[in-house]
Short mmCIF file of C-alpha atoms in Angstrom, two decimals:
data_model
loop_
_atom_site.label_atom_id
_atom_site.label_comp_id
_atom_site.label_asym_id
_atom_site.label_seq_id
_atom_site.Cartn_x
_atom_site.Cartn_y
_atom_site.Cartn_z
CA GLN N 1 76.27 107.05 122.06
CA ASN N 2 78.70 105.40 124.83
CA ASN N 3 76.10 105.46 127.61
CA GLU N 4 76.38 102.13 128.44
CA LEU N 5 72.66 102.05 127.79
CA THR N 6 72.02 98.14 128.52
CA GLU N 7 68.57 98.05 126.48
CA PHE N 8 66.84 99.74 123.40
CA PRO N 9 64.54 102.82 125.01
CA GLU N 10 61.34 102.09 124.44
CA ALA N 11 60.08 105.25 124.25
CA LEU N 12 62.09 106.06 121.30
CA SER N 13 59.52 103.70 119.34
CA ARG N 14 56.36 106.34 120.28
CA CYS N 15 58.77 109.08 118.62
CA THR N 16 57.46 108.09 115.05
CA LYS N 17 59.01 111.31 113.54
CA LEU N 18 62.37 110.31 114.02
CA SER N 19 64.58 110.25 110.80
CA GLU N 20 68.19 109.27 112.77
CA ILE N 21 68.95 107.21 115.69
CA LEU N 22 72.66 106.52 116.94
CA LEU N 23 73.17 104.52 119.92
CA ALA N 24 76.61 102.88 119.16
CA GLY N 25 78.64 102.24 121.94
CA ASN N 26 76.26 100.59 124.25
CA ILE N 27 75.38 97.13 125.45
CA ILE N 28 71.86 96.91 124.08
CA PRO N 29 71.36 93.25 123.50
CA GLU N 30 68.21 93.21 121.43
CA ILE N 31 66.09 95.85 119.63
CA PRO N 32 62.53 95.55 120.55
CA ALA N 33 59.84 94.83 117.42
CA SER N 34 58.01 97.97 118.14
CA ALA N 35 60.97 99.84 116.51
CA GLY N 36 59.06 98.52 113.08
CA LYS N 37 57.19 101.35 113.98
CA LEU N 38 59.59 104.11 113.14
CA ARG N 39 58.44 104.38 109.31
CA ARG N 40 60.63 107.69 108.94
CA LEU N 41 63.36 106.34 110.09
CA GLU N 42 66.85 106.51 107.97
CA VAL N 43 69.67 106.48 109.72
CA LEU N 44 70.15 103.68 112.80
CA VAL N 45 73.60 103.30 114.04
CA LEU N 46 73.62 100.48 116.50
CA ARG N 47 77.68 99.74 116.17
CA LYS N 48 79.44 97.97 118.85
CA ASN N 49 76.46 96.90 121.19
CA ARG N 50 75.77 93.10 121.78
CA LEU N 51 73.51 92.36 119.34
CA GLN N 52 72.80 88.85 117.99
CA LYS N 53 69.55 89.39 115.45
CA LEU N 54 67.29 92.41 114.89
CA PRO N 55 63.63 91.76 114.96
CA PRO N 56 61.85 91.36 111.64
CA GLU N 57 59.42 93.95 111.94
CA LEU N 58 62.22 96.74 111.27
CA SER N 59 61.61 95.94 107.76
CA ARG N 60 59.00 97.78 108.24
CA ALA N 61 60.74 101.07 108.16
CA LYS N 62 61.12 101.61 104.46
CA ARG N 63 62.93 104.87 104.51
CA LEU N 64 66.13 103.11 106.50
CA HIS N 65 69.22 103.40 104.13
CA THR N 66 71.60 103.10 106.45
CA LEU N 67 71.77 100.59 109.13
CA ASP N 68 75.48 100.51 111.18
CA LEU N 69 75.76 97.00 112.83
CA GLY N 70 79.32 97.08 113.43
CA ASP N 71 81.02 95.27 115.79
CA ASN N 72 78.18 93.02 117.28
CA PRO N 73 78.22 89.46 118.28
CA LEU N 74 74.92 89.02 115.46
CA SER N 75 75.67 84.99 115.76
CA GLU N 76 71.76 84.13 114.08
CA SER N 77 72.05 86.27 111.52
CA PRO N 78 73.46 86.01 107.62
CA ALA N 79 76.03 87.76 106.62
CA SER N 80 74.55 91.15 105.08
CA ALA N 81 74.37 92.25 108.73
CA HIS N 82 78.19 91.67 109.43
CA ASN N 83 78.92 93.79 106.28
CA ASN N 84 76.38 96.56 106.45
CA ASN N 85 74.93 95.87 103.53
CA THR N 86 71.58 97.45 104.51
CA LYS N 87 69.63 97.10 101.31
CA ALA N 88 70.32 92.67 101.52
CA PHE N 89 69.73 92.70 105.15
CA LEU N 90 66.20 94.50 105.07
CA GLY N 91 65.52 92.03 102.29
CA PHE N 92 66.12 89.32 104.67
CA LEU N 93 64.22 90.76 107.48
CA THR N 94 61.33 91.51 104.58
CA ALA N 95 61.29 87.65 104.32
CA LEU N 96 61.50 86.77 107.83
CA ASN N 97 58.35 88.98 108.54
CA GLN N 98 56.34 87.56 105.42
CA GLY N 99 56.87 84.01 107.27
CA LEU N 100 55.51 85.20 110.21
CA LYS N 101 52.36 86.44 108.15
CA THR N 102 52.02 83.73 106.14
CA ALA N 103 53.78 80.83 106.81
CA SER N 104 55.82 80.68 103.27
CA ALA N 105 58.94 82.74 103.05
CA SER N 106 61.69 83.04 100.35
CA PHE N 107 65.47 83.70 101.07
CA ALA N 108 66.36 82.83 97.47
CA HIS N 109 68.97 84.88 96.00
CA GLN N 110 70.27 86.30 99.28
CA GLY N 111 73.83 85.39 99.30
CA LEU N 112 73.59 82.83 102.19
CA GLY N 113 76.70 81.06 102.97
CA SER N 114 75.14 79.70 106.02
CA LEU N 115 71.51 79.02 107.43
CA PRO N 116 70.95 81.95 109.72
CA LEU N 117 69.86 80.67 112.96
CA GLN N 118 67.22 83.72 113.19
CA LEU N 119 65.21 82.11 110.06
CA LEU N 120 64.50 79.17 112.79
CA ASP N 121 62.75 81.45 114.70
CA VAL N 122 59.90 81.25 112.38
CA ARG N 123 58.55 77.87 113.33
CA MET N 124 55.06 78.13 111.59
CA LEU N 125 56.54 78.09 108.50
CA LYS N 126 55.26 75.07 106.00
CA SER N 127 57.44 76.66 102.70
CA LEU N 128 60.52 77.60 102.77
CA ASN N 129 62.89 78.94 99.84
CA LEU N 130 66.38 78.86 100.19
CA SER N 131 67.23 78.52 96.35
CA PHE N 132 70.16 80.12 94.76
CA ASN N 133 72.49 80.76 97.83
CA ALA N 134 75.99 79.43 98.71
CA LEU N 135 74.89 76.91 101.57
CA GLU N 136 77.43 74.20 102.17
CA ALA N 137 75.20 72.59 104.99
CA VAL N 138 71.97 72.48 106.71
CA PRO N 139 72.23 72.84 110.24
CA ARG N 140 70.53 70.41 113.11
CA GLN N 141 68.07 72.78 113.84
CA ILE N 142 66.14 72.33 110.78
CA ALA N 143 64.02 69.88 112.68
CA GLN N 144 62.52 73.07 114.86
CA LEU N 145 60.16 73.78 111.47
CA ASP N 146 58.39 70.79 112.46
CA ILE N 147 55.15 71.21 110.10
CA LEU N 148 57.19 72.42 107.04
CA THR N 149 55.86 70.43 103.88
CA ASN N 150 58.07 72.22 101.33
CA LEU N 151 61.81 72.95 101.17
CA ASP N 152 63.65 74.32 98.13
CA LEU N 153 67.60 74.12 98.45
CA ARG N 154 68.02 74.03 94.48
CA ASP N 155 71.26 75.97 93.45
CA ASN N 156 73.62 75.35 96.49
CA LEU N 157 77.05 73.96 97.21
CA LEU N 158 75.08 70.71 99.41
CA SER N 159 76.71 67.50 99.36
CA ASP N 160 75.15 65.94 102.70
CA LEU N 161 71.80 66.72 104.82
CA PRO N 162 71.54 66.90 108.32
CA ILE N 163 70.23 62.98 110.23
CA ASP N 164 67.66 65.79 111.94
CA ILE N 165 65.90 66.30 108.54
CA GLY N 166 64.82 63.37 109.55
CA LEU N 167 62.45 65.19 112.48
CA CYS N 168 60.72 66.90 110.00
CA THR N 169 58.04 64.23 109.58
CA ALA N 170 55.34 67.15 107.42
CA LEU N 171 57.96 67.51 105.03
CA HIS N 172 56.38 66.18 101.76
CA THR N 173 58.02 68.33 98.98
CA LEU N 174 62.10 68.68 98.32
CA HIS N 175 64.43 70.23 95.74
CA LEU N 176 67.77 69.68 96.24
CA ASP N 177 68.88 69.69 91.92
CA ARG N 178 71.74 71.76 91.35
CA ASN N 179 73.92 70.62 94.44
CA LYS N 180 77.56 68.86 94.81
CA PHE N 181 75.23 65.75 96.14
CA GLU N 182 77.41 62.10 95.14
CA ASP N 183 74.29 60.01 96.23
CA ILE N 184 70.95 60.26 97.64
CA PRO N 185 71.63 60.52 101.31
CA GLU N 186 70.70 57.90 103.89
CA ASN N 187 69.13 59.59 105.76
CA LEU N 188 66.82 60.72 103.58
CA CYS N 189 65.34 57.29 102.52
CA ASN N 190 64.34 56.95 105.78
CA LEU N 191 61.36 59.63 104.84
CA ALA N 192 58.28 57.47 104.29
CA HIS N 193 56.60 60.61 103.85
CA VAL N 194 58.57 62.59 101.14
CA GLN N 195 56.03 62.61 98.16
CA VAL N 196 58.78 64.73 95.59
CA LEU N 197 62.20 64.66 95.45
CA THR N 198 64.49 65.81 93.12
CA MET N 199 68.06 65.84 92.51
CA GLN N 200 68.92 66.94 89.18
CA SER N 201 72.20 67.95 87.77
CA ASN N 202 74.40 66.88 91.08
CA ASN N 203 77.35 64.45 90.96
CA ILE N 204 75.28 61.37 91.74
CA SER N 205 76.88 58.11 90.45
CA SER N 206 75.21 55.32 92.39
CA LEU N 207 72.13 54.60 93.98
CA THR N 208 72.84 53.20 98.13
CA CYS N 209 70.04 54.09 99.37
CA ASP N 210 67.36 51.75 99.93
CA LEU N 211 64.50 53.56 98.14
CA ALA N 212 61.73 50.80 99.08
CA ASN N 213 61.98 52.44 102.37
CA MET N 214 60.09 55.92 101.04
CA VAL N 215 56.70 54.46 100.32
CA GLY N 216 55.04 57.68 100.03
CA LEU N 217 57.45 58.56 97.22
CA VAL N 218 55.22 60.18 93.86
CA LEU N 219 58.10 61.51 91.92
CA LEU N 220 61.86 60.88 91.91
CA ASP N 221 63.48 63.44 89.91
CA LEU N 222 67.65 62.30 89.01
CA ALA N 223 67.91 63.69 85.57
CA HIS N 224 71.04 65.27 84.67
CA ASN N 225 73.34 63.18 86.70
CA GLU N 226 76.25 61.95 84.29
CA GLY N 227 77.15 59.46 86.41
CA LEU N 228 73.94 57.43 86.52
CA GLY N 229 74.82 56.48 82.62
#
């Protein structure tokens, strides 16, 4: 600890019997994917470094129960990384790792208040489940997921979507049920390729969007929006 290391010692990844690594108080900017080879690792202390994210491969360290990431910038990671909720953060990394393997990832019930930008690293995602979180906004960078076909944002706190959602030209199924929308967002109305749009139980009271532009729409579900009468 406190040795001003500028990188994670790669040799550690070959010490497969390691159960504890203490690297607090250095200036390490990233952890290599090879750290996931440490299957017996139980404690990893990385407090006071320069980490913005951790590799999804770290989720392979199934014995890891203590992960201290305090005093790192972690600008691309979820809140669980900041508050040392090891179980929740490893759950996030596991979902990321699954997305890398299968092009489908679920981050449902992760307690996300914002969309971690690290998630957008998984550019080959085709199906993304972000339901049952506390998202208040979707970042413009969602457009990076340009082969995304299914997006589930049910049960969040959304009232609008970024105009960049229109760049997700492969998107054909979008679930927005139980959010805080008062109308169908105008930037959705130009998505000619969307086939399924569900917005049950929002606060929609009028439809100013020109649905005629959504020429591919097969299913539109606006049930339980009391304002529509």
